[in-house]
Structure formats: C-alpha cells, structure tokens
C-alpha cells in the first residue's frame, strides 16, 4: 500500500471532502433558485472550454476551488430560466444516491453484486408498471437511458414475432423485419432498427395529422404497402409524447390496430409516459396499458438524475427475450429466467445502482412527488402557451399538450426565410448571453424556438421575461421596431 493510496482511501479525508462538496452543491442550488447565479449557461466556445480544463489540470489543486469552478462553469439545470432539453431539474437527494453509488460501487450485474439495488429495482419497476395500468403479470427492468430502453424493447418485439430463436440463428431468409412509427419519433427508434440490421427500410413512417400525432387511419395502407414490398412488419411504436413537439399519439387506436394485425405495440414514453401516473394528465396516455412494452425515463419527467430508464413489459416473461444469451461464467443456464440477475435482461453487464435512486425518493417523499413534478411542469407549459398566444409577436404551430412548447417570433411583413434566420439568431444570442437556455427545432420545414419547462421552480415571471427578451432581440435583428 502506498502513502498515496492510503490517503485516497482514507474515510476521514472522504468525510471532510463530502461535507464540503455537499455544502457547495446546496449553496449552488440556493443561488440557482433565487437567481443570484445570473448565467444559466456561462457561454464559452468548446475549444476555449477545453483550454480552460487543460490549463486547470496544471494549476495547484485546491479542493473547494476545483469543485466550485466545476459547478460554476457548467449549465445550470436547476435555474428557473433553464427551459432547454428534456433533462429534469433533479430532486436533490438523487445526488445522494449517486454519491452512495460511487462510494459502494455495487456492479449489480448479478444479484450477489448488487443485492439491495436489485431488490429495489424490482420494487420500483413493479410499482411503475402497476401505476401505468399493467397487471400482476407485468415486469420491468432499469437501464441506461431511453435510447437503450427502446432498443431493449424492440429486441423483445423482434424475438416475439420471429417465430424461431432469432438470437441463436440470426436473421433468416424471408424475414425482413420492419416497424411503423410516426415521423415525429425520437431518432433512437430508427437507430435501434439500424442496429438490429433491418436497414433504412426497417422504419416505415406513418403520416401524422395536423397536430403531429400519428394518424391511425393511415396504418392499414402503410401495412399493406410494406407487405407488398416483402417486409415483415412486426411492431408499431407510439409516441407518448414526441420529442420535438410533445404530442401524444392515439395509443388506444394503435393498440387496437396491433391487436387486429397481431403486431407488437411499443410505447416510447421516455418523456411523457409518466403522465399515466398523474390524475390530471393520464388522459393523454389512454391506451398505454394495452402496450406490449413501454419505456419511461425517470430522468425526464420523474425528477431523478440521469440515466434511469424503465422498460416495462405487459407480459413479464417477455423481458427475458431481448438478450437470450448464455454466458456460463456469469449466468448459469438454470438461472437464466430468474428475475434477480439483472444482466440477463439488460445490455449492461456492470450496471449503476439505479434502483436506489428511484427507491430513495419514493421512500422519502412518496409517489406524490413524481405526480407533483410532472403535473407542475405540464401546468407551466400550459400557462406559457397561453401567454404566447396572447401576443401578436408570436406564433404557436399547434396547441401544446405538455411542458414542451414550441413557438416563434413573427412579422408578417417579412419573408419566411428571414423569420427562420431571425429566430435562430435570437436563440443563439439568448443562450450565449446566459440569460435563458432554450433550444430550437424544425416544424414543417420552418425554424421554431423550443422550450421544455423542466424545472418546477420556473414561474410566470421567467416566462414573461423570456417572451420580452425574444421580442426585443428579434426586433433588433429585423432592423425595425414594430
Ligand atoms: C421520446 C424520446 N425517446 C427517447 C429518447 C432518448 O432518451 P435518452 O436520452 O434517455 O437516451 C428521448 C430523448 O429526448 C425522447 O424524447
């Protein structure tokens, strides 16, 4: 044992460091909430930031300065003027579970390597499955993100529809799998398809209605056309909700179509599937309980730190289908179907102690905290869209249903290309100023500002301030005062 290792493993050194870091984090949260911290994202070009951290490594190490700098230099998701990508303002004690995870480092691939997180994972996935309307036969797992969750569910779909042991035998002649999904789907669905080797033809895009929802009246035609092309359509994916516009597909109709045609029904509820557990917004996910598989990200609308994703199967035994692999040194054949060896059901071998992150919040605040988080953020989205619709400076491309609100500054006297350019410049200027963090998207080929109210501490004041700032910045760029 070297002196350095003795110091690095010293519990008393850790105790002091942890107390100091927790104080810095708590101060940071306070400064974010009360906006003493003025910049949501202290802007630097990537190369400049790289230079900063290269140089920092060369300076004399000071514990507090290092961590304070790390906190200050980065994006502040807990700031009420953060309205950007769909990563939640995590409930702070999620950070304590992360600390425990790092300190105990239970690998959790098999029961013995993570006995507590394994049991907790079972409790929280059972709880969520029941809360969205699945029955006792259901089961689920936790995995590292919605993208991996979609892949995991679609691997099960593929196996269930193949009619032979596809895992062992690979794709056989005459089986050209494809799935149907709206053009609004998150790119991870297409990525999963390409990863499984189905090629570009494996994604059949079903047209949407004018609210960007999959149009169920188009499903028959899409299915027939795909079959004529020799494709074996195995599944339909419903968005709950879509990433760009936050709209929910008609899940009940899709479920009925899948039942009639014997197709797997997967719901990508990474963002909005959790609405199913809230009394106020569960109508949006009506039909989710009919899905064969559902993905829900705890790190989007359930207040847990990233990455923590549930993949839920209505028929629990399907959860063993995605990775039908034997690895004798870790998974004994007779144990394959035992729920407590996480690695048989997830792509990860070694896995974070994800169950603890969810369980600890469930234990501390009860399920109501998840309901309150989503409901508050969706309510704020509604309030924001009402504010937008009251001003002739802005256009809403559709009536938002969630906390994802897209809009843009308009001036009817300007060409559409010019309005696109102005909105893109407005966003760039605003985020570089640090005053707000918002994103942008393309809707029907035009540029829109896209906001996701991810922080329940955001108020009407921040939303009004953002609209004033967008207007005044856009007017400057348009070269005229309206
Ligand atoms: C609908 C939807 N599905 C999947 C994902 C991917 O989730 P993750 O970032 O956790 O991989 C996202 C991310 O924004 C999403 O919005």
Coordinates of C-alpha atoms in Angstrom, one line a residue, residues 12-288:
X12 CA -11.8 10.7 7.3
X13 CA -10.5 12.5 4.2
X14 CA -13.7 11.4 2.4
X15 CA -15.9 12.6 5.3
X16 CA -14.4 16.1 5.1
X17 CA -14.5 16.3 1.3
X18 CA -18.1 15.1 1.2
X19 CA -19.3 17.6 3.7
X20 CA -17.6 20.4 1.8
X21 CA -18.9 19.3 -1.5
X22 CA -22.5 18.9 -0.2
X23 CA -22.2 22.5 1.1
X24 CA -21.1 23.7 -2.3
X25 CA -23.9 21.9 -4.0
X26 CA -26.5 23.2 -1.5
X27 CA -25.2 26.8 -2.0
X28 CA -25.3 26.3 -5.7
X29 CA -29.0 25.1 -5.6
X30 CA -29.9 28.1 -3.4
X31 CA -28.1 30.6 -5.8
X32 CA -29.8 29.0 -8.8
X33 CA -33.3 29.1 -7.3
X34 CA -33.1 32.7 -6.1
X35 CA -31.2 33.6 -9.3
X36 CA -28.2 35.1 -7.5
X37 CA -26.5 33.0 -10.1
X38 CA -27.1 35.2 -13.1
X39 CA -26.0 33.0 -16.0
X40 CA -27.9 29.8 -16.9
X41 CA -25.0 28.7 -19.2
X42 CA -21.8 30.6 -18.9
X43 CA -21.1 30.5 -22.6
X44 CA -17.7 29.6 -24.0
X45 CA -16.8 28.1 -27.3
X46 CA -15.9 24.4 -27.0
X47 CA -12.2 24.9 -27.7
X48 CA -12.0 27.7 -25.2
X49 CA -13.6 25.5 -22.6
X50 CA -11.2 22.6 -23.4
X51 CA -8.3 25.0 -23.0
X52 CA -9.7 26.1 -19.6
X53 CA -9.7 22.5 -18.3
X54 CA -6.4 21.6 -19.8
X55 CA -4.8 24.6 -18.0
X56 CA -6.7 23.9 -14.8
X57 CA -5.0 20.5 -14.6
X58 CA -1.7 22.3 -14.5
X59 CA -2.6 24.5 -11.5
X60 CA -2.1 23.8 -7.9
X61 CA -5.1 21.7 -6.6
X62 CA -7.4 23.4 -4.2
X63 CA -10.4 21.2 -3.2
X64 CA -13.1 23.9 -2.9
X65 CA -11.9 26.0 -5.8
X66 CA -11.8 23.0 -8.1
X67 CA -15.4 21.9 -7.3
X68 CA -16.7 25.4 -7.2
X69 CA -15.2 26.1 -10.6
X70 CA -16.7 22.8 -11.9
X71 CA -20.2 23.8 -10.7
X72 CA -20.0 27.4 -11.9
X73 CA -18.6 26.7 -15.4
X74 CA -21.4 24.3 -16.4
X75 CA -25.0 24.6 -17.4
X76 CA -27.4 25.1 -14.5
X77 CA -30.5 23.0 -15.0
X78 CA -31.9 24.0 -11.6
X79 CA -32.0 27.6 -12.7
X80 CA -35.7 28.7 -13.2
X81 CA -34.6 30.2 -16.6
X82 CA -33.4 26.8 -17.8
X83 CA -36.0 25.8 -20.4
X84 CA -34.0 23.6 -22.7
X85 CA -33.5 19.9 -23.4
X86 CA -35.5 17.2 -21.6
X87 CA -33.3 16.6 -18.6
X88 CA -35.1 17.2 -15.4
X89 CA -34.1 19.5 -12.6
X90 CA -33.4 16.5 -10.4
X91 CA -34.7 16.2 -6.9
X92 CA -31.5 17.0 -5.0
X93 CA -31.4 13.8 -2.9
X94 CA -31.0 11.9 -6.2
X95 CA -27.5 13.3 -5.8
X96 CA -27.0 11.5 -2.5
X97 CA -27.9 8.2 -4.2
X98 CA -25.3 8.9 -6.8
X99 CA -22.8 9.5 -4.1
X100 CA -23.6 6.2 -2.5
X101 CA -23.5 4.5 -5.9
X102 CA -20.0 5.9 -6.5
X103 CA -18.8 5.0 -3.0
X104 CA -20.2 1.5 -2.8
X105 CA -19.9 0.7 -6.5
X106 CA -22.1 -2.4 -6.5
X107 CA -21.8 -3.7 -10.0
X108 CA -25.3 -5.2 -10.0
X109 CA -24.9 -7.5 -13.0
X110 CA -26.0 -10.4 -10.9
X111 CA -27.8 -10.5 -7.6
X112 CA -24.7 -11.1 -5.4
X113 CA -23.0 -8.0 -6.8
X114 CA -25.9 -5.6 -6.1
X115 CA -28.4 -7.3 -3.7
X116 CA -30.0 -4.1 -2.5
X117 CA -30.2 -2.2 -5.8
X118 CA -31.6 -5.4 -7.4
X119 CA -34.4 -5.7 -4.9
X120 CA -35.1 -2.0 -5.1
X121 CA -35.1 -2.1 -8.9
X122 CA -37.8 -4.9 -8.7
X123 CA -39.9 -2.8 -6.2
X124 CA -39.8 0.4 -8.3
X125 CA -40.4 -1.3 -11.7
X126 CA -43.3 -3.3 -10.2
X127 CA -44.7 0.0 -8.7
X128 CA -44.4 1.9 -12.0
X129 CA -45.8 -1.0 -14.1
X130 CA -48.9 -1.1 -11.8
X131 CA -49.1 2.7 -11.8
X132 CA -49.4 2.9 -15.6
X133 CA -52.2 0.2 -15.6
X134 CA -50.3 -3.1 -16.1
X135 CA -51.4 -6.1 -14.1
X136 CA -49.6 -8.7 -11.9
X137 CA -48.1 -10.5 -15.0
X138 CA -46.0 -7.5 -15.9
X139 CA -42.3 -7.0 -15.2
X140 CA -39.7 -4.5 -16.0
X141 CA -36.0 -3.6 -15.7
X142 CA -34.0 -0.4 -15.4
X143 CA -31.4 0.5 -18.0
X144 CA -29.2 3.4 -19.1
X145 CA -31.4 5.7 -21.0
X146 CA -34.4 5.8 -23.3
X147 CA -32.4 5.1 -26.4
X148 CA -31.2 1.8 -24.9
X149 CA -34.6 1.2 -23.5
X150 CA -36.2 1.5 -26.9
X151 CA -33.6 -0.9 -28.3
X152 CA -34.2 -3.4 -25.5
X153 CA -38.0 -3.4 -26.0
X154 CA -37.7 -3.7 -29.8
X155 CA -35.3 -6.7 -29.4
X156 CA -38.1 -8.4 -27.5
X157 CA -40.6 -7.4 -30.2
X158 CA -38.3 -8.9 -32.8
X159 CA -38.0 -12.2 -30.9
X160 CA -41.7 -12.5 -30.2
X161 CA -42.6 -12.0 -33.9
X162 CA -39.8 -14.0 -35.5
X163 CA -41.3 -17.5 -34.8
X164 CA -37.8 -19.0 -34.3
X165 CA -34.8 -18.5 -32.0
X166 CA -33.5 -15.4 -33.7
X167 CA -30.9 -14.7 -31.1
X168 CA -29.1 -18.0 -31.8
X169 CA -29.9 -18.3 -35.5
X170 CA -29.7 -14.7 -36.8
X171 CA -31.9 -13.2 -39.5
X172 CA -33.1 -15.9 -41.9
X173 CA -34.1 -15.6 -45.5
X174 CA -37.6 -14.3 -45.9
X175 CA -37.7 -12.4 -42.6
X176 CA -37.1 -8.7 -43.3
X177 CA -38.4 -7.0 -40.1
X178 CA -39.8 -3.5 -40.1
X179 CA -41.8 -1.3 -37.7
X180 CA -44.2 1.5 -38.2
X181 CA -43.8 4.8 -36.4
X182 CA -44.7 8.4 -37.0
X183 CA -42.1 10.8 -38.5
X184 CA -42.1 12.6 -35.1
X185 CA -40.4 9.7 -33.3
X186 CA -37.2 10.2 -31.5
X187 CA -34.1 9.2 -33.6
X188 CA -33.3 6.4 -31.1
X189 CA -36.1 4.3 -32.7
X190 CA -34.5 4.4 -36.1
X191 CA -31.1 3.9 -34.5
X192 CA -32.4 0.7 -32.8
X193 CA -33.7 -0.5 -36.1
X194 CA -30.4 0.1 -37.9
X195 CA -28.5 -1.5 -35.0
X196 CA -30.6 -4.7 -35.4
X197 CA -29.7 -4.7 -39.0
X198 CA -33.0 -4.0 -40.6
X199 CA -31.7 -1.3 -42.8
X200 CA -33.3 2.0 -43.6
X201 CA -36.4 0.2 -45.0
X202 CA -37.0 -1.1 -41.5
X203 CA -38.6 2.2 -40.4
X204 CA -42.0 2.8 -42.1
X205 CA -43.0 6.4 -41.4
X206 CA -46.7 6.7 -40.8
X207 CA -48.1 10.2 -41.7
X208 CA -49.3 12.5 -38.9
X209 CA -52.3 14.7 -38.6
X210 CA -52.0 18.5 -38.3
X211 CA -51.2 18.1 -34.5
X212 CA -48.2 15.9 -35.3
X213 CA -49.9 12.8 -34.0
X214 CA -49.7 9.5 -35.8
X215 CA -52.8 9.3 -38.0
X216 CA -54.3 5.9 -37.3
X217 CA -56.4 6.0 -40.5
X218 CA -53.1 5.6 -42.4
X219 CA -52.0 2.4 -40.6
X220 CA -53.8 -0.1 -42.9
X221 CA -52.4 1.4 -46.1
X222 CA -48.8 1.6 -44.6
X223 CA -49.0 -2.1 -43.5
X224 CA -50.3 -3.3 -46.9
X225 CA -47.7 -1.3 -48.8
X226 CA -44.9 -2.7 -46.6
X227 CA -46.1 -6.3 -47.0
X228 CA -46.3 -5.8 -50.8
X229 CA -42.6 -4.8 -50.6
X230 CA -41.8 -8.0 -48.9
X231 CA -41.3 -6.5 -45.4
X232 CA -42.4 -8.4 -42.3
X233 CA -43.9 -5.6 -40.2
X234 CA -43.6 -6.7 -36.6
X235 CA -44.4 -3.7 -34.5
X236 CA -45.9 -0.2 -34.2
X237 CA -44.3 2.4 -32.0
X238 CA -46.5 5.0 -30.4
X239 CA -45.0 8.3 -29.1
X240 CA -46.0 9.4 -25.6
X241 CA -45.0 12.0 -26.3
X242 CA -43.0 13.1 -29.3
X243 CA -39.7 14.8 -28.6
X244 CA -39.9 17.8 -30.8
X245 CA -43.5 18.9 -30.3
X246 CA -44.5 17.0 -27.2
X247 CA -47.7 15.5 -28.8
X248 CA -49.2 12.1 -27.8
X249 CA -50.1 9.5 -30.5
X250 CA -53.6 8.0 -30.2
X251 CA -52.5 4.9 -28.2
X252 CA -55.8 3.2 -27.9
X253 CA -56.3 3.2 -31.7
X254 CA -52.8 1.9 -32.3
X255 CA -53.3 -0.8 -29.7
X256 CA -56.4 -1.9 -31.5
X257 CA -54.7 -2.0 -34.8
X258 CA -51.8 -4.0 -33.4
X259 CA -54.3 -6.5 -31.7
X260 CA -56.1 -6.9 -35.0
X261 CA -52.9 -7.5 -37.0
X262 CA -51.0 -9.4 -34.4
X263 CA -48.2 -6.8 -34.1
X264 CA -46.2 -5.8 -31.1
X265 CA -47.1 -2.5 -29.6
X266 CA -44.3 -0.5 -28.1
X267 CA -44.8 2.9 -26.5
X268 CA -41.9 5.3 -26.4
X269 CA -42.9 7.1 -23.2
X270 CA -39.4 8.3 -22.4
X271 CA -40.6 11.8 -21.9
X272 CA -44.3 11.7 -21.3
X273 CA -45.2 8.1 -20.4
X274 CA -45.2 9.1 -16.8
X275 CA -48.3 11.2 -17.3
X276 CA -50.1 7.9 -16.9
X277 CA -49.5 8.1 -13.1
X278 CA -51.0 11.5 -12.7
X279 CA -54.7 12.1 -12.2
X280 CA -54.6 15.4 -14.2
X281 CA -52.8 14.2 -17.3
X282 CA -53.4 10.5 -17.5
X283 CA -56.0 11.0 -20.3
X284 CA -53.1 11.8 -22.6
X285 CA -51.7 8.3 -22.3
X286 CA -55.0 6.5 -22.5
X287 CA -54.2 3.0 -24.1
X288 CA -50.7 2.8 -22.7

